[in-house]
Amino acid sequence: MRIIAVFTLAIAPIALSGCLATTAVGIVTAPVKIASQTADWATTSQDEADRNAGRKARKAEAREDRERRAAERRCRHDRDACEDGYRDGAY
């Protein structure tokens, strides 16, 4: 029994040194990882900016298309509005 305890105590520092080193590296690099993640969240990459601009353009195009179709429907129902320049976008 005593041999097992001595053997365990002799091997424990060797076995735990890897765990302690890994833990120490994790603790040391944590602030760097946190700072880089914060910077990533705070800034917009060019890819994200392009994607957002494309989404905004598609929404604007869809809105204009809906407005144009609504104007055409109003024109079909009220010919006087079209004759007064509604078709040309005066309203």
PDB file of C-alpha atoms in Angstrom:
ATOM      1  CA  MET A   1       0.000   0.000   0.000  1.00  0.00           C
ATOM      2  CA  ARG A   2       2.825   2.330   0.877  1.00  0.00           C
ATOM      3  CA  ILE A   3       4.523   1.625  -2.471  1.00  0.00           C
ATOM      4  CA  ILE A   4       1.407   2.709  -4.366  1.00  0.00           C
ATOM      5  CA  ALA A   5       1.228   5.972  -2.400  1.00  0.00           C
ATOM      6  CA  VAL A   6       4.908   6.740  -3.032  1.00  0.00           C
ATOM      7  CA  PHE A   7       4.562   5.861  -6.714  1.00  0.00           C
ATOM      8  CA  THR A   8       1.465   8.092  -7.028  1.00  0.00           C
ATOM      9  CA  LEU A   9       3.216  10.993  -5.308  1.00  0.00           C
ATOM     10  CA  ALA A  10       6.248  10.583  -7.575  1.00  0.00           C
ATOM     11  CA  ILE A  11       4.200  10.541 -10.779  1.00  0.00           C
ATOM     12  CA  ALA A  12       1.656  13.213  -9.772  1.00  0.00           C
ATOM     13  CA  PRO A  13       3.895  16.260 -10.490  1.00  0.00           C
ATOM     14  CA  ILE A  14       4.790  14.897 -13.922  1.00  0.00           C
ATOM     15  CA  ALA A  15       1.184  14.086 -14.787  1.00  0.00           C
ATOM     16  CA  LEU A  16      -0.207  17.358 -13.454  1.00  0.00           C
ATOM     17  CA  SER A  17       2.448  19.581 -15.013  1.00  0.00           C
ATOM     18  CA  GLY A  18       0.801  19.266 -18.405  1.00  0.00           C
ATOM     19  CA  CYS A  19      -2.582  20.185 -16.940  1.00  0.00           C
ATOM     20  CA  LEU A  20      -1.107  23.127 -15.074  1.00  0.00           C
ATOM     21  CA  ALA A  21       0.760  24.341 -18.147  1.00  0.00           C
ATOM     22  CA  THR A  22      -2.384  24.104 -20.266  1.00  0.00           C
ATOM     23  CA  THR A  23      -4.350  25.969 -17.628  1.00  0.00           C
ATOM     24  CA  ALA A  24      -1.666  28.655 -17.357  1.00  0.00           C
ATOM     25  CA  VAL A  25      -1.625  29.134 -21.138  1.00  0.00           C
ATOM     26  CA  GLY A  26      -5.421  29.377 -21.133  1.00  0.00           C
ATOM     27  CA  ILE A  27      -5.357  32.018 -18.407  1.00  0.00           C
ATOM     28  CA  VAL A  28      -2.634  34.042 -20.113  1.00  0.00           C
ATOM     29  CA  THR A  29      -4.266  33.994 -23.561  1.00  0.00           C
ATOM     30  CA  ALA A  30      -7.831  34.642 -22.334  1.00  0.00           C
ATOM     31  CA  PRO A  31      -7.567  38.469 -22.315  1.00  0.00           C
ATOM     32  CA  VAL A  32      -6.196  38.454 -25.867  1.00  0.00           C
ATOM     33  CA  LYS A  33      -9.030  36.229 -27.061  1.00  0.00           C
ATOM     34  CA  ILE A  34     -11.617  38.397 -25.318  1.00  0.00           C
ATOM     35  CA  ALA A  35     -10.161  41.592 -26.805  1.00  0.00           C
ATOM     36  CA  SER A  36     -10.085  40.162 -30.328  1.00  0.00           C
ATOM     37  CA  GLN A  37     -13.670  38.898 -30.047  1.00  0.00           C
ATOM     38  CA  THR A  38     -14.809  42.313 -28.780  1.00  0.00           C
ATOM     39  CA  ALA A  39     -13.064  44.032 -31.689  1.00  0.00           C
ATOM     40  CA  ASP A  40     -14.703  41.590 -34.097  1.00  0.00           C
ATOM     41  CA  TRP A  41     -18.141  42.337 -32.668  1.00  0.00           C
ATOM     42  CA  ALA A  42     -17.538  46.108 -32.713  1.00  0.00           C
ATOM     43  CA  THR A  43     -16.393  46.340 -36.333  1.00  0.00           C
ATOM     44  CA  THR A  44     -18.061  45.433 -39.605  1.00  0.00           C
ATOM     45  CA  SER A  45     -16.074  43.534 -42.190  1.00  0.00           C
ATOM     46  CA  GLN A  46     -16.230  44.438 -45.870  1.00  0.00           C
ATOM     47  CA  ASP A  47     -18.155  41.244 -46.573  1.00  0.00           C
ATOM     48  CA  GLU A  48     -20.759  42.153 -43.953  1.00  0.00           C
ATOM     49  CA  ALA A  49     -20.992  45.706 -45.294  1.00  0.00           C
ATOM     50  CA  ASP A  50     -21.518  44.432 -48.854  1.00  0.00           C
ATOM     51  CA  ARG A  51     -24.153  41.964 -47.680  1.00  0.00           C
ATOM     52  CA  ASN A  52     -25.992  44.682 -45.739  1.00  0.00           C
ATOM     53  CA  ALA A  53     -25.854  47.101 -48.687  1.00  0.00           C
ATOM     54  CA  GLY A  54     -27.232  44.433 -51.017  1.00  0.00           C
ATOM     55  CA  ARG A  55     -30.050  43.648 -48.593  1.00  0.00           C
ATOM     56  CA  LYS A  56     -30.899  47.343 -48.315  1.00  0.00           C
ATOM     57  CA  ALA A  57     -30.916  47.741 -52.121  1.00  0.00           C
ATOM     58  CA  ARG A  58     -33.175  44.691 -52.576  1.00  0.00           C
ATOM     59  CA  LYS A  59     -35.622  46.002 -49.984  1.00  0.00           C
ATOM     60  CA  ALA A  60     -35.705  49.417 -51.650  1.00  0.00           C
ATOM     61  CA  GLU A  61     -36.266  47.814 -55.051  1.00  0.00           C
ATOM     62  CA  ALA A  62     -39.089  45.664 -53.659  1.00  0.00           C
ATOM     63  CA  ARG A  63     -40.705  48.722 -52.029  1.00  0.00           C
ATOM     64  CA  GLU A  64     -40.501  50.700 -55.308  1.00  0.00           C
ATOM     65  CA  ASP A  65     -41.980  47.745 -57.197  1.00  0.00           C
ATOM     66  CA  ARG A  66     -44.895  47.524 -54.749  1.00  0.00           C
ATOM     67  CA  GLU A  67     -45.500  51.267 -55.050  1.00  0.00           C
ATOM     68  CA  ARG A  68     -45.412  51.065 -58.867  1.00  0.00           C
ATOM     69  CA  ARG A  69     -47.914  48.176 -58.915  1.00  0.00           C
ATOM     70  CA  ALA A  70     -50.213  50.035 -56.510  1.00  0.00           C
ATOM     71  CA  ALA A  71     -50.046  53.122 -58.727  1.00  0.00           C
ATOM     72  CA  GLU A  72     -50.907  51.020 -61.779  1.00  0.00           C
ATOM     73  CA  ARG A  73     -53.898  49.508 -59.945  1.00  0.00           C
ATOM     74  CA  ARG A  74     -55.102  52.972 -58.965  1.00  0.00           C
ATOM     75  CA  CYS A  75     -54.620  54.072 -62.566  1.00  0.00           C
ATOM     76  CA  ARG A  76     -56.761  51.206 -63.860  1.00  0.00           C
ATOM     77  CA  HIS A  77     -59.548  52.031 -61.403  1.00  0.00           C
ATOM     78  CA  ASP A  78     -59.431  55.814 -61.725  1.00  0.00           C
ATOM     79  CA  ARG A  79     -58.661  56.928 -65.256  1.00  0.00           C
ATOM     80  CA  ASP A  80     -58.921  60.593 -64.272  1.00  0.00           C
ATOM     81  CA  ALA A  81     -55.938  60.237 -61.959  1.00  0.00           C
ATOM     82  CA  CYS A  82     -53.838  58.891 -64.823  1.00  0.00           C
ATOM     83  CA  GLU A  83     -54.916  61.637 -67.176  1.00  0.00           C
ATOM     84  CA  ASP A  84     -53.963  64.252 -64.593  1.00  0.00           C
ATOM     85  CA  GLY A  85     -50.373  63.056 -64.566  1.00  0.00           C
ATOM     86  CA  TYR A  86     -50.482  60.281 -62.005  1.00  0.00           C
ATOM     87  CA  ARG A  87     -48.832  57.934 -64.449  1.00  0.00           C
ATOM     88  CA  ASP A  88     -45.829  60.235 -64.673  1.00  0.00           C
ATOM     89  CA  GLY A  89     -45.292  60.051 -60.917  1.00  0.00           C
ATOM     90  CA  ALA A  90     -46.641  63.503 -60.160  1.00  0.00           C
ATOM     91  CA  TYR A  91     -48.478  62.214 -57.081  1.00  0.00           C
TER      92      TYR A  91
END
